[in-house]
Amino acid sequence: MIRGKFITLEGGEGVGKTTNLAFIKDYLEQHDISVVATREPGGTKLAEKLRQLLLDKKSEAISEQTELLMMFAARSQHIKHVIEPALAQGKWVLCDRFTDATYAYQGGGRNMKISVIEGLENLVQGNLRPDLTLLLDAPVEVGIERAGKRGVFDRFESEQISFFESVRRAYLLQAELYPERIKIVKANQPLADVQRAISDVIRTLLGLGGMNNAVSSGRRRSLK
Ligand code: Z5A
């Protein structure tokens, strides 16, 4: 059995991850690929309970360290019970956020040490890394405005603009560090253009064609 591919979608809030995950799932299924669509934090019963606690504004104050450990606890369950079994069965796994979100939110947003995140990543994931990550990137205000139309703000969405700016910078740094894996898609353009750019990347992964200008890879740069 050929192992499936692991694709993740990343970006700040409201950039269109959920919308485009459904688009990619349809696109792959049209190419006869069996897809498991999932999300983080979440994806199993226990991980979804952790998600509820993490997003609930009424939870007792969650320390930065607790938040980081809860993300990886949820991820550990998710990998063992959903992601690894699906990949081993030859299915492709499409995941709305994964560990790049931890580097962006807990690393960039909460200033947790990158070396600590790396240690947990190695412990929980072993060699598992996404084959492809689509980073939907847009100015923070664009995402906040789109997400704000829902009218209800969770524990993360209630953060200040400066937090989301740090998250965006950390995501872009991840893209610079891993240009082969992380493809940046401009998300502040009409949905049809975003999806054209995404399908170009997916076609390349499927060995069907090249990429257009709406997609870029960052340049390699070392972390401070
Ligand atoms: N988190 C973390 O801290 N550490 C971690 O390791 C992980 C997660 C894994 C939950 O994530 C929180 O967990 C997250 C980070 C933290 N908090 N935040 N913020 P989430 O993925 O559930 O939360 P989210 O980013 O807030 O998701 P979202 O608001 O649902 O955004 P989205 O999925 O990117 O967007 P969308 O729902 O597809 O689109 C939003 C609206 O924009 C919708 O009305 C669309 O129709 C519209 N849209 C989409 N694209 C377009 C374009 N191109 N033009 C115009 N309108 C558009």
PDB file of C-alpha atoms and ligand atoms in Angstrom:
ATOM      1  CA  MET A   1       0.000   0.000   0.000  1.00  0.00           C
ATOM      2  CA  ILE A   2       1.412   3.416  -0.993  1.00  0.00           C
ATOM      3  CA  ARG A   3       1.305   5.788   1.959  1.00  0.00           C
ATOM      4  CA  GLY A   4      -1.044   8.763   1.532  1.00  0.00           C
ATOM      5  CA  LYS A   5       0.021  12.395   1.515  1.00  0.00           C
ATOM      6  CA  PHE A   6      -0.390  14.734   4.451  1.00  0.00           C
ATOM      7  CA  ILE A   7      -1.519  18.272   3.534  1.00  0.00           C
ATOM      8  CA  THR A   8      -2.059  21.046   6.052  1.00  0.00           C
ATOM      9  CA  LEU A   9      -3.730  24.445   5.748  1.00  0.00           C
ATOM     10  CA  GLU A  10      -2.433  27.319   7.818  1.00  0.00           C
ATOM     11  CA  GLY A  11      -2.887  31.025   8.297  1.00  0.00           C
ATOM     12  CA  GLY A  12      -4.357  33.594  10.661  1.00  0.00           C
ATOM     13  CA  GLU A  13      -7.991  33.639  11.596  1.00  0.00           C
ATOM     14  CA  GLY A  14     -10.558  34.201   8.877  1.00  0.00           C
ATOM     15  CA  VAL A  15      -8.124  33.804   5.955  1.00  0.00           C
ATOM     16  CA  GLY A  16     -10.240  31.031   4.405  1.00  0.00           C
ATOM     17  CA  LYS A  17      -8.757  27.743   5.664  1.00  0.00           C
ATOM     18  CA  THR A  18     -12.091  26.016   6.242  1.00  0.00           C
ATOM     19  CA  THR A  19     -13.542  27.239   2.939  1.00  0.00           C
ATOM     20  CA  ASN A  20     -10.529  26.055   0.975  1.00  0.00           C
ATOM     21  CA  LEU A  21     -10.187  22.756   2.794  1.00  0.00           C
ATOM     22  CA  ALA A  22     -13.585  21.789   1.349  1.00  0.00           C
ATOM     23  CA  PHE A  23     -12.410  22.947  -2.091  1.00  0.00           C
ATOM     24  CA  ILE A  24      -9.217  20.831  -1.929  1.00  0.00           C
ATOM     25  CA  LYS A  25     -11.142  17.792  -0.689  1.00  0.00           C
ATOM     26  CA  ASP A  26     -13.489  18.012  -3.701  1.00  0.00           C
ATOM     27  CA  TYR A  27     -10.557  18.558  -6.043  1.00  0.00           C
ATOM     28  CA  LEU A  28      -8.698  15.473  -4.791  1.00  0.00           C
ATOM     29  CA  GLU A  29     -11.832  13.317  -4.791  1.00  0.00           C
ATOM     30  CA  GLN A  30     -12.398  14.278  -8.421  1.00  0.00           C
ATOM     31  CA  HIS A  31      -8.956  12.745  -9.002  1.00  0.00           C
ATOM     32  CA  ASP A  32     -10.087   9.508  -7.281  1.00  0.00           C
ATOM     33  CA  ILE A  33      -8.088  10.151  -4.147  1.00  0.00           C
ATOM     34  CA  SER A  34      -9.610   9.049  -0.868  1.00  0.00           C
ATOM     35  CA  VAL A  35      -9.428  11.953   1.583  1.00  0.00           C
ATOM     36  CA  VAL A  36      -9.762  12.332   5.349  1.00  0.00           C
ATOM     37  CA  ALA A  37     -10.526  15.949   6.257  1.00  0.00           C
ATOM     38  CA  THR A  38      -9.788  16.908   9.828  1.00  0.00           C
ATOM     39  CA  ARG A  39      -8.685  19.804  12.020  1.00  0.00           C
ATOM     40  CA  GLU A  40      -6.539  20.872  14.952  1.00  0.00           C
ATOM     41  CA  PRO A  41      -6.934  21.205  17.770  1.00  0.00           C
ATOM     42  CA  GLY A  42      -9.429  18.381  17.408  1.00  0.00           C
ATOM     43  CA  GLY A  43     -10.108  15.404  15.185  1.00  0.00           C
ATOM     44  CA  THR A  44     -10.851  12.806  17.909  1.00  0.00           C
ATOM     45  CA  LYS A  45     -13.388  12.847  20.767  1.00  0.00           C
ATOM     46  CA  LEU A  46     -10.760  13.663  23.364  1.00  0.00           C
ATOM     47  CA  ALA A  47      -8.976  16.192  21.160  1.00  0.00           C
ATOM     48  CA  GLU A  48     -12.312  17.936  20.419  1.00  0.00           C
ATOM     49  CA  LYS A  49     -12.911  18.200  24.195  1.00  0.00           C
ATOM     50  CA  LEU A  50      -9.480  19.782  24.575  1.00  0.00           C
ATOM     51  CA  ARG A  51     -10.395  22.151  21.724  1.00  0.00           C
ATOM     52  CA  GLN A  52     -13.551  23.241  23.554  1.00  0.00           C
ATOM     53  CA  LEU A  53     -11.526  23.991  26.693  1.00  0.00           C
ATOM     54  CA  LEU A  54      -8.863  25.836  24.696  1.00  0.00           C
ATOM     55  CA  LEU A  55     -11.356  28.060  22.863  1.00  0.00           C
ATOM     56  CA  ASP A  56     -13.708  28.705  25.789  1.00  0.00           C
ATOM     57  CA  LYS A  57     -13.297  32.240  27.098  1.00  0.00           C
ATOM     58  CA  LYS A  58     -14.846  31.092  30.398  1.00  0.00           C
ATOM     59  CA  SER A  59     -12.196  28.414  31.075  1.00  0.00           C
ATOM     60  CA  GLU A  60     -10.074  29.130  34.152  1.00  0.00           C
ATOM     61  CA  ALA A  61      -7.015  31.160  33.139  1.00  0.00           C
ATOM     62  CA  ILE A  62      -4.942  28.831  30.953  1.00  0.00           C
ATOM     63  CA  SER A  63      -1.201  29.387  31.346  1.00  0.00           C
ATOM     64  CA  GLU A  64       0.939  29.587  28.225  1.00  0.00           C
ATOM     65  CA  GLN A  65       2.655  26.331  29.134  1.00  0.00           C
ATOM     66  CA  THR A  66      -0.661  24.558  29.734  1.00  0.00           C
ATOM     67  CA  GLU A  67      -1.963  25.837  26.395  1.00  0.00           C
ATOM     68  CA  LEU A  68       1.125  24.508  24.599  1.00  0.00           C
ATOM     69  CA  LEU A  69       0.864  21.101  26.288  1.00  0.00           C
ATOM     70  CA  MET A  70      -2.874  20.874  25.541  1.00  0.00           C
ATOM     71  CA  MET A  71      -2.170  21.543  21.848  1.00  0.00           C
ATOM     72  CA  PHE A  72       0.358  18.722  21.756  1.00  0.00           C
ATOM     73  CA  ALA A  73      -1.808  16.398  23.873  1.00  0.00           C
ATOM     74  CA  ALA A  74      -4.641  16.842  21.365  1.00  0.00           C
ATOM     75  CA  ARG A  75      -2.155  16.380  18.491  1.00  0.00           C
ATOM     76  CA  SER A  76      -0.799  13.163  19.977  1.00  0.00           C
ATOM     77  CA  GLN A  77      -4.297  11.620  20.067  1.00  0.00           C
ATOM     78  CA  HIS A  78      -5.068  12.913  16.606  1.00  0.00           C
ATOM     79  CA  ILE A  79      -1.904  11.452  15.077  1.00  0.00           C
ATOM     80  CA  LYS A  80      -2.319   8.054  16.742  1.00  0.00           C
ATOM     81  CA  HIS A  81      -6.028   7.574  16.095  1.00  0.00           C
ATOM     82  CA  VAL A  82      -6.699   9.466  12.845  1.00  0.00           C
ATOM     83  CA  ILE A  83      -3.712  10.770  10.889  1.00  0.00           C
ATOM     84  CA  GLU A  84      -1.290   7.829  10.964  1.00  0.00           C
ATOM     85  CA  PRO A  85      -3.939   5.114  10.361  1.00  0.00           C
ATOM     86  CA  ALA A  86      -5.350   7.051   7.380  1.00  0.00           C
ATOM     87  CA  LEU A  87      -1.920   7.651   5.800  1.00  0.00           C
ATOM     88  CA  ALA A  88      -1.019   3.986   6.308  1.00  0.00           C
ATOM     89  CA  GLN A  89      -4.224   3.013   4.443  1.00  0.00           C
ATOM     90  CA  GLY A  90      -3.142   5.159   1.487  1.00  0.00           C
ATOM     91  CA  LYS A  91      -5.641   7.945   2.226  1.00  0.00           C
ATOM     92  CA  TRP A  92      -4.661  11.574   1.942  1.00  0.00           C
ATOM     93  CA  VAL A  93      -5.094  13.599   5.110  1.00  0.00           C
ATOM     94  CA  LEU A  94      -6.173  17.226   4.823  1.00  0.00           C
ATOM     95  CA  CYS A  95      -5.783  19.034   8.112  1.00  0.00           C
ATOM     96  CA  ASP A  96      -7.031  22.514   9.056  1.00  0.00           C
ATOM     97  CA  ARG A  97      -3.971  23.685  11.072  1.00  0.00           C
ATOM     98  CA  PHE A  98      -1.143  21.579  12.489  1.00  0.00           C
ATOM     99  CA  THR A  99       2.207  22.247  14.170  1.00  0.00           C
ATOM    100  CA  ASP A 100       3.040  25.374  12.135  1.00  0.00           C
ATOM    101  CA  ALA A 101       0.110  26.894  14.065  1.00  0.00           C
ATOM    102  CA  THR A 102       1.919  26.074  17.306  1.00  0.00           C
ATOM    103  CA  TYR A 103       5.072  27.844  16.075  1.00  0.00           C
ATOM    104  CA  ALA A 104       2.894  30.798  15.021  1.00  0.00           C
ATOM    105  CA  TYR A 105       0.501  31.113  18.005  1.00  0.00           C
ATOM    106  CA  GLN A 106       2.412  29.690  20.967  1.00  0.00           C
ATOM    107  CA  GLY A 107       5.856  30.641  19.551  1.00  0.00           C
ATOM    108  CA  GLY A 108       5.100  33.947  17.810  1.00  0.00           C
ATOM    109  CA  GLY A 109       1.962  34.997  19.692  1.00  0.00           C
ATOM    110  CA  ARG A 110       2.782  33.790  23.211  1.00  0.00           C
ATOM    111  CA  ASN A 111       6.585  33.940  23.008  1.00  0.00           C
ATOM    112  CA  MET A 112       7.096  30.337  24.064  1.00  0.00           C
ATOM    113  CA  LYS A 113      10.645  29.096  23.364  1.00  0.00           C
ATOM    114  CA  ILE A 114      11.069  27.630  19.868  1.00  0.00           C
ATOM    115  CA  SER A 115      13.419  24.960  21.252  1.00  0.00           C
ATOM    116  CA  VAL A 116      10.655  23.769  23.617  1.00  0.00           C
ATOM    117  CA  ILE A 117       8.161  23.546  20.722  1.00  0.00           C
ATOM    118  CA  GLU A 118      10.737  21.653  18.646  1.00  0.00           C
ATOM    119  CA  GLY A 119      11.265  19.203  21.508  1.00  0.00           C
ATOM    120  CA  LEU A 120       7.540  18.511  21.802  1.00  0.00           C
ATOM    121  CA  GLU A 121       7.205  18.247  18.027  1.00  0.00           C
ATOM    122  CA  ASN A 122       9.888  15.553  17.918  1.00  0.00           C
ATOM    123  CA  LEU A 123       8.423  13.725  20.924  1.00  0.00           C
ATOM    124  CA  VAL A 124       4.829  13.693  19.675  1.00  0.00           C
ATOM    125  CA  GLN A 125       5.359  13.389  15.924  1.00  0.00           C
ATOM    126  CA  GLY A 126       8.542  11.362  15.512  1.00  0.00           C
ATOM    127  CA  ASN A 127       9.293  11.747  11.801  1.00  0.00           C
ATOM    128  CA  LEU A 128       5.785  12.823  10.818  1.00  0.00           C
ATOM    129  CA  ARG A 129       5.788  16.171   8.978  1.00  0.00           C
ATOM    130  CA  PRO A 130       3.296  17.436   6.375  1.00  0.00           C
ATOM    131  CA  ASP A 131       4.162  16.717   2.721  1.00  0.00           C
ATOM    132  CA  LEU A 132       2.675  20.083   1.779  1.00  0.00           C
ATOM    133  CA  THR A 133       1.476  23.099   3.729  1.00  0.00           C
ATOM    134  CA  LEU A 134      -0.613  25.850   2.159  1.00  0.00           C
ATOM    135  CA  LEU A 135      -0.135  29.063   4.090  1.00  0.00           C
ATOM    136  CA  LEU A 136      -3.035  31.396   3.340  1.00  0.00           C
ATOM    137  CA  ASP A 137      -1.629  34.827   4.002  1.00  0.00           C
ATOM    138  CA  ALA A 138      -3.510  38.112   4.276  1.00  0.00           C
ATOM    139  CA  PRO A 139      -3.139  41.325   6.262  1.00  0.00           C
ATOM    140  CA  VAL A 140      -4.444  40.745   9.771  1.00  0.00           C
ATOM    141  CA  GLU A 141      -7.325  43.224   9.371  1.00  0.00           C
ATOM    142  CA  VAL A 142      -8.680  41.292   6.378  1.00  0.00           C
ATOM    143  CA  GLY A 143      -8.965  38.041   8.340  1.00  0.00           C
ATOM    144  CA  ILE A 144     -10.375  39.743  11.422  1.00  0.00           C
ATOM    145  CA  GLU A 145     -13.039  41.471   9.342  1.00  0.00           C
ATOM    146  CA  ARG A 146     -14.052  38.201   7.654  1.00  0.00           C
ATOM    147  CA  ALA A 147     -14.091  36.225  10.912  1.00  0.00           C
ATOM    148  CA  GLY A 148     -15.806  39.113  12.732  1.00  0.00           C
ATOM    149  CA  LYS A 149     -18.906  38.684  10.572  1.00  0.00           C
ATOM    150  CA  ARG A 150     -19.679  35.610  12.722  1.00  0.00           C
ATOM    151  CA  GLY A 151     -20.093  37.994  15.660  1.00  0.00           C
ATOM    152  CA  VAL A 152     -18.842  35.626  18.405  1.00  0.00           C
ATOM    153  CA  PHE A 153     -15.196  35.700  19.512  1.00  0.00           C
ATOM    154  CA  ASP A 154     -13.445  32.729  21.136  1.00  0.00           C
ATOM    155  CA  ARG A 155     -10.475  32.871  23.539  1.00  0.00           C
ATOM    156  CA  PHE A 156      -7.932  33.315  20.709  1.00  0.00           C
ATOM    157  CA  GLU A 157     -10.070  35.643  18.612  1.00  0.00           C
ATOM    158  CA  SER A 158     -10.341  37.982  21.602  1.00  0.00           C
ATOM    159  CA  GLU A 159      -6.602  38.767  21.444  1.00  0.00           C
ATOM    160  CA  GLN A 160      -5.192  42.182  20.426  1.00  0.00           C
ATOM    161  CA  ILE A 161      -4.141  43.039  16.846  1.00  0.00           C
ATOM    162  CA  SER A 162      -0.447  42.965  17.932  1.00  0.00           C
ATOM    163  CA  PHE A 163      -0.878  39.277  18.849  1.00  0.00           C
ATOM    164  CA  PHE A 164      -2.165  38.462  15.358  1.00  0.00           C
ATOM    165  CA  GLU A 165       0.646  40.504  13.759  1.00  0.00           C
ATOM    166  CA  SER A 166       3.169  38.375  15.689  1.00  0.00           C
ATOM    167  CA  VAL A 167       1.339  35.220  14.595  1.00  0.00           C
ATOM    168  CA  ARG A 168       1.503  36.323  10.959  1.00  0.00           C
ATOM    169  CA  ARG A 169       5.229  37.122  11.189  1.00  0.00           C
ATOM    170  CA  ALA A 170       5.912  33.721  12.764  1.00  0.00           C
ATOM    171  CA  TYR A 171       3.995  31.949   9.990  1.00  0.00           C
ATOM    172  CA  LEU A 172       5.981  33.804   7.328  1.00  0.00           C
ATOM    173  CA  LEU A 173       9.205  32.874   9.100  1.00  0.00           C
ATOM    174  CA  GLN A 174       8.154  29.202   9.031  1.00  0.00           C
ATOM    175  CA  ALA A 175       7.631  29.587   5.257  1.00  0.00           C
ATOM    176  CA  GLU A 176      11.121  31.041   4.905  1.00  0.00           C
ATOM    177  CA  LEU A 177      12.600  28.155   6.852  1.00  0.00           C
ATOM    178  CA  TYR A 178      10.764  25.433   4.900  1.00  0.00           C
ATOM    179  CA  PRO A 179      10.274  26.777   1.364  1.00  0.00           C
ATOM    180  CA  GLU A 180       9.988  23.312  -0.218  1.00  0.00           C
ATOM    181  CA  ARG A 181       7.098  22.333   2.045  1.00  0.00           C
ATOM    182  CA  ILE A 182       5.262  25.591   2.731  1.00  0.00           C
ATOM    183  CA  LYS A 183       3.648  27.417  -0.197  1.00  0.00           C
ATOM    184  CA  ILE A 184       2.277  30.876   0.486  1.00  0.00           C
ATOM    185  CA  VAL A 185      -1.054  31.666  -1.184  1.00  0.00           C
ATOM    186  CA  LYS A 186      -2.254  35.272  -1.216  1.00  0.00           C
ATOM    187  CA  ALA A 187      -5.607  35.117   0.564  1.00  0.00           C
ATOM    188  CA  ASN A 188      -6.666  38.758   0.135  1.00  0.00           C
ATOM    189  CA  GLN A 189      -7.923  38.253  -3.397  1.00  0.00           C
ATOM    190  CA  PRO A 190     -11.241  36.971  -4.742  1.00  0.00           C
ATOM    191  CA  LEU A 191     -11.965  33.384  -3.723  1.00  0.00           C
ATOM    192  CA  ALA A 192     -11.832  32.176  -7.349  1.00  0.00           C
ATOM    193  CA  ASP A 193      -8.243  33.480  -7.627  1.00  0.00           C
ATOM    194  CA  VAL A 194      -7.254  31.917  -4.301  1.00  0.00           C
ATOM    195  CA  GLN A 195      -8.643  28.594  -5.484  1.00  0.00           C
ATOM    196  CA  ARG A 196      -6.900  28.856  -8.846  1.00  0.00           C
ATOM    197  CA  ALA A 197      -3.600  29.308  -6.992  1.00  0.00           C
ATOM    198  CA  ILE A 198      -4.355  26.397  -4.669  1.00  0.00           C
ATOM    199  CA  SER A 199      -5.302  24.050  -7.493  1.00  0.00           C
ATOM    200  CA  ASP A 200      -1.998  24.887  -9.220  1.00  0.00           C
ATOM    201  CA  VAL A 201      -0.073  23.741  -6.145  1.00  0.00           C
ATOM    202  CA  ILE A 202      -2.171  20.597  -5.812  1.00  0.00           C
ATOM    203  CA  ARG A 203      -1.716  19.812  -9.514  1.00  0.00           C
ATOM    204  CA  THR A 204       2.042  20.014  -9.018  1.00  0.00           C
ATOM    205  CA  LEU A 205       1.790  17.613  -6.078  1.00  0.00           C
ATOM    206  CA  LEU A 206      -0.239  15.257  -8.263  1.00  0.00           C
ATOM    207  CA  GLY A 207       2.391  15.575 -11.009  1.00  0.00           C
ATOM    208  CA  LEU A 208      -0.088  17.294 -13.342  1.00  0.00           C
ATOM    209  CA  GLY A 209       1.357  20.749 -13.927  1.00  0.00           C
ATOM    210  CA  GLY A 210       3.201  23.873 -12.834  1.00  0.00           C
ATOM    211  CA  MET A 211       2.590  26.764 -10.495  1.00  0.00           C
ATOM    212  CA  ASN A 212       1.430  30.309 -11.207  1.00  0.00           C
ATOM    213  CA  ASN A 213       2.428  33.683  -9.785  1.00  0.00           C
ATOM    214  CA  ALA A 214      -0.075  33.821  -6.940  1.00  0.00           C
ATOM    215  CA  VAL A 215       1.962  31.265  -5.031  1.00  0.00           C
ATOM    216  CA  SER A 216       5.397  31.745  -3.568  1.00  0.00           C
ATOM    217  CA  SER A 217       7.914  30.042  -1.354  1.00  0.00           C
ATOM    218  CA  GLY A 218       9.867  32.014   1.185  1.00  0.00           C
ATOM    219  CA  ARG A 219      13.656  32.317   1.089  1.00  0.00           C
ATOM    220  CA  ARG A 220      15.689  30.226   3.517  1.00  0.00           C
ATOM    221  CA  ARG A 221      16.839  32.193   6.548  1.00  0.00           C
ATOM    222  CA  SER A 222      18.243  31.028   9.832  1.00  0.00           C
ATOM    223  CA  LEU A 223      16.406  31.585  13.111  1.00  0.00           C
ATOM    224  CA  LYS A 224      17.993  34.021  15.541  1.00  0.00           C
TER     225      LYS A 224
HETATM  226  N1  Z5A B   1      -4.290  27.149  17.641  1.00  0.00           N
HETATM  227  C1  Z5A B   1      -3.124  27.386  18.353  1.00  0.00           C
HETATM  228  O1  Z5A B   1      -3.015  28.379  19.071  1.00  0.00           O
HETATM  229  N2  Z5A B   1      -2.107  26.482  18.272  1.00  0.00           N
HETATM  230  C2  Z5A B   1      -2.182  25.353  17.536  1.00  0.00           C
HETATM  231  O2  Z5A B   1      -1.223  24.561  17.504  1.00  0.00           O
HETATM  232  C3  Z5A B   1      -3.401  25.127  16.791  1.00  0.00           C
HETATM  233  C4  Z5A B   1      -4.423  26.046  16.869  1.00  0.00           C
HETATM  234  C5  Z5A B   1      -3.519  23.889  15.965  1.00  0.00           C
HETATM  235  C6  Z5A B   1      -8.726  27.523  16.543  1.00  0.00           C
HETATM  236  O3  Z5A B   1      -8.419  27.455  15.197  1.00  0.00           O
HETATM  237  C7  Z5A B   1      -7.673  28.281  17.287  1.00  0.00           C
HETATM  238  O4  Z5A B   1      -6.640  27.405  17.736  1.00  0.00           O
HETATM  239  C8  Z5A B   1      -6.982  29.289  16.429  1.00  0.00           C
HETATM  240  C9  Z5A B   1      -5.491  29.126  16.692  1.00  0.00           C
HETATM  241  C10 Z5A B   1      -5.402  28.115  17.781  1.00  0.00           C
HETATM  242  N3  Z5A B   1      -7.440  30.563  16.841  1.00  0.00           N
HETATM  243  N4  Z5A B   1      -7.466  31.621  16.217  1.00  0.00           N
HETATM  244  N5  Z5A B   1      -7.621  32.660  15.838  1.00  0.00           N
HETATM  245  P1  Z5A B   1      -9.507  27.614  14.041  1.00  0.00           P
HETATM  246  O5  Z5A B   1      -8.818  27.161  12.820  1.00  0.00           O
HETATM  247  O6  Z5A B   1     -10.778  26.979  14.364  1.00  0.00           O
HETATM  248  O7  Z5A B   1      -9.813  29.183  14.090  1.00  0.00           O
HETATM  249  P2  Z5A B   1      -9.837  30.261  13.011  1.00  0.00           P
HETATM  250  O8  Z5A B   1      -8.545  30.489  12.311  1.00  0.00           O
HETATM  251  O9  Z5A B   1     -10.375  31.404  13.782  1.00  0.00           O
HETATM  252  O10 Z5A B   1     -10.778  29.689  11.891  1.00  0.00           O
HETATM  253  P3  Z5A B   1     -11.809  30.501  11.118  1.00  0.00           P
HETATM  254  O11 Z5A B   1     -12.158  31.791  11.748  1.00  0.00           O
HETATM  255  O12 Z5A B   1     -12.919  29.548  10.873  1.00  0.00           O
HETATM  256  O13 Z5A B   1     -11.095  30.951   9.812  1.00  0.00           O
HETATM  257  P4  Z5A B   1     -10.827  30.253   8.410  1.00  0.00           P
HETATM  258  O14 Z5A B   1     -11.191  28.818   8.463  1.00  0.00           O
HETATM  259  O15 Z5A B   1      -9.463  30.580   8.003  1.00  0.00           O
HETATM  260  O16 Z5A B   1     -11.812  31.019   7.438  1.00  0.00           O
HETATM  261  P5  Z5A B   1     -13.190  30.573   6.735  1.00  0.00           P
HETATM  262  O17 Z5A B   1     -14.181  30.139   7.795  1.00  0.00           O
HETATM  263  O18 Z5A B   1     -12.934  29.659   5.625  1.00  0.00           O
HETATM  264  O19 Z5A B   1     -13.614  31.973   6.125  1.00  0.00           O
HETATM  265  C11 Z5A B   1     -14.014  33.061   6.939  1.00  0.00           C
HETATM  266  C12 Z5A B   1     -15.036  33.919   6.147  1.00  0.00           C
HETATM  267  O20 Z5A B   1     -14.379  34.530   5.034  1.00  0.00           O
HETATM  268  C13 Z5A B   1     -16.184  33.089   5.543  1.00  0.00           C
HETATM  269  O21 Z5A B   1     -17.339  33.856   5.594  1.00  0.00           O
HETATM  270  C14 Z5A B   1     -15.739  32.882   4.081  1.00  0.00           C
HETATM  271  O22 Z5A B   1     -16.828  32.726   3.211  1.00  0.00           O
HETATM  272  C15 Z5A B   1     -14.999  34.177   3.808  1.00  0.00           C
HETATM  273  N6  Z5A B   1     -13.937  34.068   2.808  1.00  0.00           N
HETATM  274  C16 Z5A B   1     -13.021  33.072   2.668  1.00  0.00           C
HETATM  275  N7  Z5A B   1     -12.173  33.332   1.652  1.00  0.00           N
HETATM  276  C17 Z5A B   1     -12.564  34.520   1.114  1.00  0.00           C
HETATM  277  C18 Z5A B   1     -12.065  35.347   0.043  1.00  0.00           C
HETATM  278  N8  Z5A B   1     -11.001  34.983  -0.689  1.00  0.00           N
HETATM  279  N9  Z5A B   1     -12.679  36.498  -0.195  1.00  0.00           N
HETATM  280  C19 Z5A B   1     -13.745  36.902   0.555  1.00  0.00           C
HETATM  281  N10 Z5A B   1     -14.282  36.170   1.579  1.00  0.00           N
HETATM  282  C20 Z5A B   1     -13.672  35.006   1.864  1.00  0.00           C
END
